[in-house]
PDB file of C-alpha atoms in Angstrom:
ATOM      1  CA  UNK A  50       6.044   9.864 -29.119  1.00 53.00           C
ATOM      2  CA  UNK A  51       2.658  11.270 -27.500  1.00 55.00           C
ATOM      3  CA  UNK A  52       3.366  14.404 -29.969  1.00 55.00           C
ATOM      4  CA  UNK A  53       4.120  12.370 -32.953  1.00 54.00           C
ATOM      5  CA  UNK A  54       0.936  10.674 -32.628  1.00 60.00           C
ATOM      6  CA  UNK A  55      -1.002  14.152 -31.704  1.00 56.00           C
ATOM      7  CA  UNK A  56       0.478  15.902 -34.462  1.00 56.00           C
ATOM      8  CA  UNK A  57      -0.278  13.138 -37.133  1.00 54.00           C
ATOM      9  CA  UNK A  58      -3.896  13.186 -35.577  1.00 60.00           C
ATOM     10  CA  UNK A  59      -3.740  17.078 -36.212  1.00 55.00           C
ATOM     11  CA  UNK A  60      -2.783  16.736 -39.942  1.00 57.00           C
ATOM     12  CA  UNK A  61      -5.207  14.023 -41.066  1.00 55.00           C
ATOM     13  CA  UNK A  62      -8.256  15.593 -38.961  1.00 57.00           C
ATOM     14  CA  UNK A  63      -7.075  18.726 -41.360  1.00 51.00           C
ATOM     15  CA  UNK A  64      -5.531  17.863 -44.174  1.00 53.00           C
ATOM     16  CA  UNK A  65      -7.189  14.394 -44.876  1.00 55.00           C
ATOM     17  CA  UNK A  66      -4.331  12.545 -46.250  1.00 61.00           C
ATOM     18  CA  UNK A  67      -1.202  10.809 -44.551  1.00 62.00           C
ATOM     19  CA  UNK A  68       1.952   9.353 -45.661  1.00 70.00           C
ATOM     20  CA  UNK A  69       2.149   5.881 -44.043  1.00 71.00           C
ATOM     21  CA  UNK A  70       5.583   5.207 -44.429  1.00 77.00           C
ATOM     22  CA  UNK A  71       6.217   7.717 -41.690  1.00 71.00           C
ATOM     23  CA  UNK A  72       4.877   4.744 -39.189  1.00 70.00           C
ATOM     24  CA  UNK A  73       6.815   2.187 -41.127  1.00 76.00           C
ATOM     25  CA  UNK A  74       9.495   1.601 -38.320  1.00 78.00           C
ATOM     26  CA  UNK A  75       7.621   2.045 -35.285  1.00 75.00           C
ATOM     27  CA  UNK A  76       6.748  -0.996 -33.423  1.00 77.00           C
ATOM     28  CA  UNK A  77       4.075  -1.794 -30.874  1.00 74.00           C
ATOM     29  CA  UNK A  78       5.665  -2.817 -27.316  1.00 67.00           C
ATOM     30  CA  UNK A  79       4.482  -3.697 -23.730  1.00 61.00           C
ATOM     31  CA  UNK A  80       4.741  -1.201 -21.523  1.00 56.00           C
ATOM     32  CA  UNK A  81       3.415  -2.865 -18.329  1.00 51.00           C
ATOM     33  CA  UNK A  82       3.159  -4.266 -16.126  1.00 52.00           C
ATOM     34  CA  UNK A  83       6.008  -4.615 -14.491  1.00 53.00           C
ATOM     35  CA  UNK A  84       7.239  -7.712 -13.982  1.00 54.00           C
ATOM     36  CA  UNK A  85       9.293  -7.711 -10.154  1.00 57.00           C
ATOM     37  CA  UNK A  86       8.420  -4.067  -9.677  1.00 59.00           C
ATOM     38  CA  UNK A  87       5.803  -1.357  -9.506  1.00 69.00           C
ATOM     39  CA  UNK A  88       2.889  -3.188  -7.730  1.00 82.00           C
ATOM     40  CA  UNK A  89       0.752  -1.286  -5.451  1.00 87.00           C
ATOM     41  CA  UNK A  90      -0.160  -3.562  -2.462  1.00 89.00           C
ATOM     42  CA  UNK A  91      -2.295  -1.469  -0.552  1.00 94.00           C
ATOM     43  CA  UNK A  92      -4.266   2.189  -1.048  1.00 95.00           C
ATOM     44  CA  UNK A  93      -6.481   4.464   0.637  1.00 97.00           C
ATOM     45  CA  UNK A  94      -8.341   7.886   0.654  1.00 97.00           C
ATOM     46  CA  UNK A  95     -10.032  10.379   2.544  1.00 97.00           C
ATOM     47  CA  UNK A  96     -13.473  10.153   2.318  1.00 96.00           C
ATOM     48  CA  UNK A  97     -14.232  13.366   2.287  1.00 97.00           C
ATOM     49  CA  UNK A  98     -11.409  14.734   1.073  1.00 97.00           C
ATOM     50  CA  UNK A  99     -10.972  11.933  -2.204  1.00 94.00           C
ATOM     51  CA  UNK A 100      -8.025  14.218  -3.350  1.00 96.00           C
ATOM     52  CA  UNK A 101      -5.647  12.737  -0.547  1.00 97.00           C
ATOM     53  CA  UNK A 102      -4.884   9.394  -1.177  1.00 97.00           C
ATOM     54  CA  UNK A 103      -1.971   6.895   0.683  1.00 97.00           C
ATOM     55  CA  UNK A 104      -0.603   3.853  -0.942  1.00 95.00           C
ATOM     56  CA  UNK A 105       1.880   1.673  -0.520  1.00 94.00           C
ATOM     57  CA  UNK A 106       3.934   0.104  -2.456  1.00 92.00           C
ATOM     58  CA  UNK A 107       4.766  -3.766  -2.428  1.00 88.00           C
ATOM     59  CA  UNK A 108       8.839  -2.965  -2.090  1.00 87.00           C
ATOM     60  CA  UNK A 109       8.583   1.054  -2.182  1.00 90.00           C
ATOM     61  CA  UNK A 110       7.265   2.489   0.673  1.00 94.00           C
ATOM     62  CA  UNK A 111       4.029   4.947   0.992  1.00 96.00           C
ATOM     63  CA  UNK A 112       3.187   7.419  -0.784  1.00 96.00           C
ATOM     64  CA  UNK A 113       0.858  10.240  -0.667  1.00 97.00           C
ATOM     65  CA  UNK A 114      -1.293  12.321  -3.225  1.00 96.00           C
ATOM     66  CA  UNK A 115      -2.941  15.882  -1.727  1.00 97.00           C
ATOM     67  CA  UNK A 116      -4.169  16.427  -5.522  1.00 94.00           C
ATOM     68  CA  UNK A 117      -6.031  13.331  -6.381  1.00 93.00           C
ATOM     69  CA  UNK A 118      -2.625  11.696  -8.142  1.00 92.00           C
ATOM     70  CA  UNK A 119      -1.619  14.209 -10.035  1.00 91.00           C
ATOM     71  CA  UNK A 120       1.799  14.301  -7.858  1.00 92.00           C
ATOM     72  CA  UNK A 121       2.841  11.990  -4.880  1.00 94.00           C
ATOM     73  CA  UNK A 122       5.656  12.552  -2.275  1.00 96.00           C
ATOM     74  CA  UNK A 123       7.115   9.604  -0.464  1.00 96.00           C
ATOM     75  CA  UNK A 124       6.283   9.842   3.649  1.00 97.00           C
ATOM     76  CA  UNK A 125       7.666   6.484   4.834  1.00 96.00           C
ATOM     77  CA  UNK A 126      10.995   6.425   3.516  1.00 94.00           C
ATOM     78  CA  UNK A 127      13.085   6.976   7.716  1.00 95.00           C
ATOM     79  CA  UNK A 128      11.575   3.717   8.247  1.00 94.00           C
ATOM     80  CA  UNK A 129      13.628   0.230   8.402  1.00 92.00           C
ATOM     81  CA  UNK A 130      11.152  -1.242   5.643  1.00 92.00           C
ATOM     82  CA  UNK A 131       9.639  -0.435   2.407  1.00 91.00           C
ATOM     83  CA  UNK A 132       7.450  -2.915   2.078  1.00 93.00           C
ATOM     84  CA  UNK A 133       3.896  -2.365   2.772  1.00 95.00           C
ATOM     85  CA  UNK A 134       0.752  -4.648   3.023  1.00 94.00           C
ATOM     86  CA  UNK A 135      -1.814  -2.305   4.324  1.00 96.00           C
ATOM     87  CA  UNK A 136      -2.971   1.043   4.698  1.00 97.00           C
ATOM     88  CA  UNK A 137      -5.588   2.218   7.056  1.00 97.00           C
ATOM     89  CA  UNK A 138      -6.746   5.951   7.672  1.00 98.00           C
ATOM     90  CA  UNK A 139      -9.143   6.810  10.441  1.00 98.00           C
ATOM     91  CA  UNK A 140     -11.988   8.636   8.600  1.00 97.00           C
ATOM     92  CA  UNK A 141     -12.825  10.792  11.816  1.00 97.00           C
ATOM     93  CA  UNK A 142      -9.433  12.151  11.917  1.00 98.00           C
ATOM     94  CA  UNK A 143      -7.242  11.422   8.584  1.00 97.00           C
ATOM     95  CA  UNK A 144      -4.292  13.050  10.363  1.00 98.00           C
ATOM     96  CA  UNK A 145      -4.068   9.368  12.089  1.00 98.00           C
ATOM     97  CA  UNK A 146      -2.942   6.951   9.319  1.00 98.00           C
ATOM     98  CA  UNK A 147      -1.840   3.147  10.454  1.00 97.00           C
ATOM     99  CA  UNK A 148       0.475   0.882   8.009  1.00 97.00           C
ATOM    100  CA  UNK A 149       1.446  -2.208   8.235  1.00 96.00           C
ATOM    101  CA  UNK A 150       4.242  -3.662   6.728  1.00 96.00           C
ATOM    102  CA  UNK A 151       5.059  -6.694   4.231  1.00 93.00           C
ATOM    103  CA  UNK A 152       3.856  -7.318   0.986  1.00 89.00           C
ATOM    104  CA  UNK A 153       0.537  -9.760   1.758  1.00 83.00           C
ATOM    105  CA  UNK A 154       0.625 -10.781  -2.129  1.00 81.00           C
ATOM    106  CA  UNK A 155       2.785 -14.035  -1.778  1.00 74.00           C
ATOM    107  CA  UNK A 156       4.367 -14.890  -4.777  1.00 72.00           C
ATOM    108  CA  UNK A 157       7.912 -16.251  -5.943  1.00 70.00           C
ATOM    109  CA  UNK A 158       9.372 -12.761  -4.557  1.00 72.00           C
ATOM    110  CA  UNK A 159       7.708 -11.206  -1.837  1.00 77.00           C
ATOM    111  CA  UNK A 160       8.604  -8.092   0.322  1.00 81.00           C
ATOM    112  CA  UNK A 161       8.851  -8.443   3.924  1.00 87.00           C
ATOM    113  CA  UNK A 162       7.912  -6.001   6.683  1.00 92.00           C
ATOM    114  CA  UNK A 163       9.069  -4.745   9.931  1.00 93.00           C
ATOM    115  CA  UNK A 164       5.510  -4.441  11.912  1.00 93.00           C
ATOM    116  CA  UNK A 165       2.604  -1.984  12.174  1.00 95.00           C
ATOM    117  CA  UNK A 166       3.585   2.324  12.084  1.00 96.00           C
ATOM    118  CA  UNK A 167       1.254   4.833  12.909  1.00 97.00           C
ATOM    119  CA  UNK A 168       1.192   8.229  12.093  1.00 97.00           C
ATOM    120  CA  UNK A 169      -1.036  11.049  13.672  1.00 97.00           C
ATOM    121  CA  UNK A 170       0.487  14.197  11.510  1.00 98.00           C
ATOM    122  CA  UNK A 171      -0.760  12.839   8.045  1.00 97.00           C
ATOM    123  CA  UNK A 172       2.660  10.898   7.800  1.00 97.00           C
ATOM    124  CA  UNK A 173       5.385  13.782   9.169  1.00 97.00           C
ATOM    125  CA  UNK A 174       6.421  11.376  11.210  1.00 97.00           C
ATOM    126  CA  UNK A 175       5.896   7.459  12.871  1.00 97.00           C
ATOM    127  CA  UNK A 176       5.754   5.698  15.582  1.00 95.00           C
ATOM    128  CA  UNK A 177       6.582   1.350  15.530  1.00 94.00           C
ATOM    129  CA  UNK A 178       3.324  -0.658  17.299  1.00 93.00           C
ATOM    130  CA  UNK A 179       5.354  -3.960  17.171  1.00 90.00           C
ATOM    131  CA  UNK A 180       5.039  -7.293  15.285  1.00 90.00           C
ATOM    132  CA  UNK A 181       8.736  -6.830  14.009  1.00 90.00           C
ATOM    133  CA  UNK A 182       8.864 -10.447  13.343  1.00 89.00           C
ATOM    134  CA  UNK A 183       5.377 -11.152  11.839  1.00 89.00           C
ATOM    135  CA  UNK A 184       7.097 -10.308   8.184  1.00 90.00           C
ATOM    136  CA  UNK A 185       3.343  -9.429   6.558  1.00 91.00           C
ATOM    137  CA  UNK A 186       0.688  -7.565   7.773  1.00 93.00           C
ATOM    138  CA  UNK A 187      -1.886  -8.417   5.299  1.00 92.00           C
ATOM    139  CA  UNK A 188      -5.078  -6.186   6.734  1.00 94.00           C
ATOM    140  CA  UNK A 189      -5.042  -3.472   9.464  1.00 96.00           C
ATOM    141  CA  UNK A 190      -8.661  -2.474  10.611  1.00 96.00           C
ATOM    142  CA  UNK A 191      -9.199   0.608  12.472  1.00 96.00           C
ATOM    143  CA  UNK A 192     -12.131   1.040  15.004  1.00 96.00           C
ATOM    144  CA  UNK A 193     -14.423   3.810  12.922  1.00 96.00           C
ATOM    145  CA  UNK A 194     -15.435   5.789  16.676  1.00 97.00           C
ATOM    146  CA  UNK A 195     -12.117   4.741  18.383  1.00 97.00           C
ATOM    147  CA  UNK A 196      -8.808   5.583  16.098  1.00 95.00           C
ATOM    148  CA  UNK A 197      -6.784   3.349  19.267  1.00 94.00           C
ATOM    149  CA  UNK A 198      -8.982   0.332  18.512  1.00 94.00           C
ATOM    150  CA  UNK A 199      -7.168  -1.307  15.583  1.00 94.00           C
ATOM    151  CA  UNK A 200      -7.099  -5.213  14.174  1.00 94.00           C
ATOM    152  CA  UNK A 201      -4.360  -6.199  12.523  1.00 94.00           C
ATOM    153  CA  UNK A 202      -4.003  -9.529  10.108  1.00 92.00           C
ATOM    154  CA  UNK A 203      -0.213 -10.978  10.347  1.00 91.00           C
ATOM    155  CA  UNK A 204       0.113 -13.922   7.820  1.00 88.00           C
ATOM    156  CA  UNK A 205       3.549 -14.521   9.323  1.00 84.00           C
ATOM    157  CA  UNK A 206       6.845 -15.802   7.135  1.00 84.00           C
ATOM    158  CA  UNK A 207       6.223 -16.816   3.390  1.00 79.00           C
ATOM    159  CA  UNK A 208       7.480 -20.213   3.390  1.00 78.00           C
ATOM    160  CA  UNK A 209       7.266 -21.515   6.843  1.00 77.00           C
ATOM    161  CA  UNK A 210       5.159 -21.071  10.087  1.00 77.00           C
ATOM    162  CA  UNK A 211       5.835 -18.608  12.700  1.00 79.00           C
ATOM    163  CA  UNK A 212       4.217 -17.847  16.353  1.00 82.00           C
ATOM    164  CA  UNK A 213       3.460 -14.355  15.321  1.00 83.00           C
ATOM    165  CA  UNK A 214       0.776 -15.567  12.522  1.00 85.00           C
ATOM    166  CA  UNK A 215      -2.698 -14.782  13.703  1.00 86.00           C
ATOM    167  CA  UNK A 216      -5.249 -11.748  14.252  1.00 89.00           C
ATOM    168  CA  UNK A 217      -3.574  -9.168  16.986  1.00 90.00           C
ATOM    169  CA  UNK A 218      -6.029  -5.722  18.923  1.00 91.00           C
ATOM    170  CA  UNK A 219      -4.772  -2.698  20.669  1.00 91.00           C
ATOM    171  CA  UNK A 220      -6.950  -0.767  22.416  1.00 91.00           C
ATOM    172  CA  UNK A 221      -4.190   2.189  23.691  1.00 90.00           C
ATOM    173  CA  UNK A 222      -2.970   3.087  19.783  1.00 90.00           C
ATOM    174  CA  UNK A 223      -0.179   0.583  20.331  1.00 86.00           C
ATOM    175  CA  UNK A 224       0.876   2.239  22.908  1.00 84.00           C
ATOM    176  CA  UNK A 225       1.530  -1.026  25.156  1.00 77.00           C
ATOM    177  CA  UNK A 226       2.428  -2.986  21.936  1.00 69.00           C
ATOM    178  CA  UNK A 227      -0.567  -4.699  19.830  1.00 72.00           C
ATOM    179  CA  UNK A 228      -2.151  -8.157  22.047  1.00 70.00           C
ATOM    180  CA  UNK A 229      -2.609 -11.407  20.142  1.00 66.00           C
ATOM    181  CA  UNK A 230      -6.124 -12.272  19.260  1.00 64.00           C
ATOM    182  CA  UNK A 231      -6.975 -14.902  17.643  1.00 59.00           C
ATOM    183  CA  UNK A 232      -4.783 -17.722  16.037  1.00 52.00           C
ATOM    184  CA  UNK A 233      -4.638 -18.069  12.147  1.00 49.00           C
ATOM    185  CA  UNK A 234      -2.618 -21.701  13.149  1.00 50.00           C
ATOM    186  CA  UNK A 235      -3.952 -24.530  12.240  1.00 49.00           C
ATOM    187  CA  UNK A 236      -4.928 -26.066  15.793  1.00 45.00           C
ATOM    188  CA  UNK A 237      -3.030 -29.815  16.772  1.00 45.00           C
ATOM    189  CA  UNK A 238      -6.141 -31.449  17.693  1.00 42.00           C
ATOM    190  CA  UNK A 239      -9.804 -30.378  17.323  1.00 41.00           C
ATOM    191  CA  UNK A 240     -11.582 -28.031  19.757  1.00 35.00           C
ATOM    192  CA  UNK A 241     -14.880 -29.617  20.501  1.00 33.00           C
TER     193      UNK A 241
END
């Protein structure tokens, strides 16, 4: 179709003339987007380095670009999810990548994750932080001097409350699992 419309391009640039019942049949469609698939839930790049790019993929895993998008190779596809909600690569080192899992976009069909992954060989391989429960990790936030210090955001189940909703830290890389923070629960009474 592309060379159809390139080669009829071609001819009137040239010739100056077309026949227009050769476009009689052809009908304008939709091509995107997507209605249950294809959405990108989380992305990004190396700062100094723009041509490698990570994103992940709302049911599809992540994927990686070393050529600014021209091709992309899946990296998380061992792992027990596909769904990712965030993507977080420490700028001092961009061998250390964290994800965490579960579409954050809540909609009629959601994605759900298995935790927060790490990788420290550009995504060879992963390690599992925790917070196999907390179904969405909306935000992971890595410390810019510290790639161990990370914040993560769990918003918890879709449709119903959970104990693993709130802001977690690590301060070991996960090492010792990731601590609960702060509570994203609504509170039973009022702290004065």
């Amino acid at each position: 179709m592309k060379h159809l419309i390139l080669l009829w391009a071609f001819s009137v640039t040239v010739f100056g003339q077309y026949d227009s019942t050769f476009f009689k049949g052809m009908k304008a469609r939709s091509i995107g987007p997507a209605n249950m698939s294809g959405r990108v839930a989380a992305i990004d790049a190396v700062i100094h380095d723009p041509n490698i790019i990570y994103v992940g993929a709302a049911t599809g895993g992540v994927w990686k670009s070393i050529n600014g998008g021209t091709t992309w190779k899946p990296i998380f596809d061992e792992q027990n999810t596909a769904s990712i909600g965030s993507i977080s690569i420490y700028q001092k080192n961009p061998n250390i990548v964290w994800v965490g899992t579960g579409e954050a976009n809540v909609r009629n069909s959601v994605g759900v994750g298995r935790g927060v992954y790490r990788t420290i060989d550009a995504g060879r391989t992963w390690n599992f932080l925790g917070l196999e429960k907390a179904e969405k990790i909306s935000t992971v936030i890595v410390h810019p001097d510290n790639p161990d210090i990370a914040y993560v955001a769990a918003m918890g189940t879709t449709w119903g409350e959970n104990p693993e909703r709130g802001v977690y830290k690590t301060t070991d890389g996960g090492k010792h699992g990731i601590s609960f923070y702060m509570s994203m629960r609504k509170p039973e009474r009022p702290i004065s």
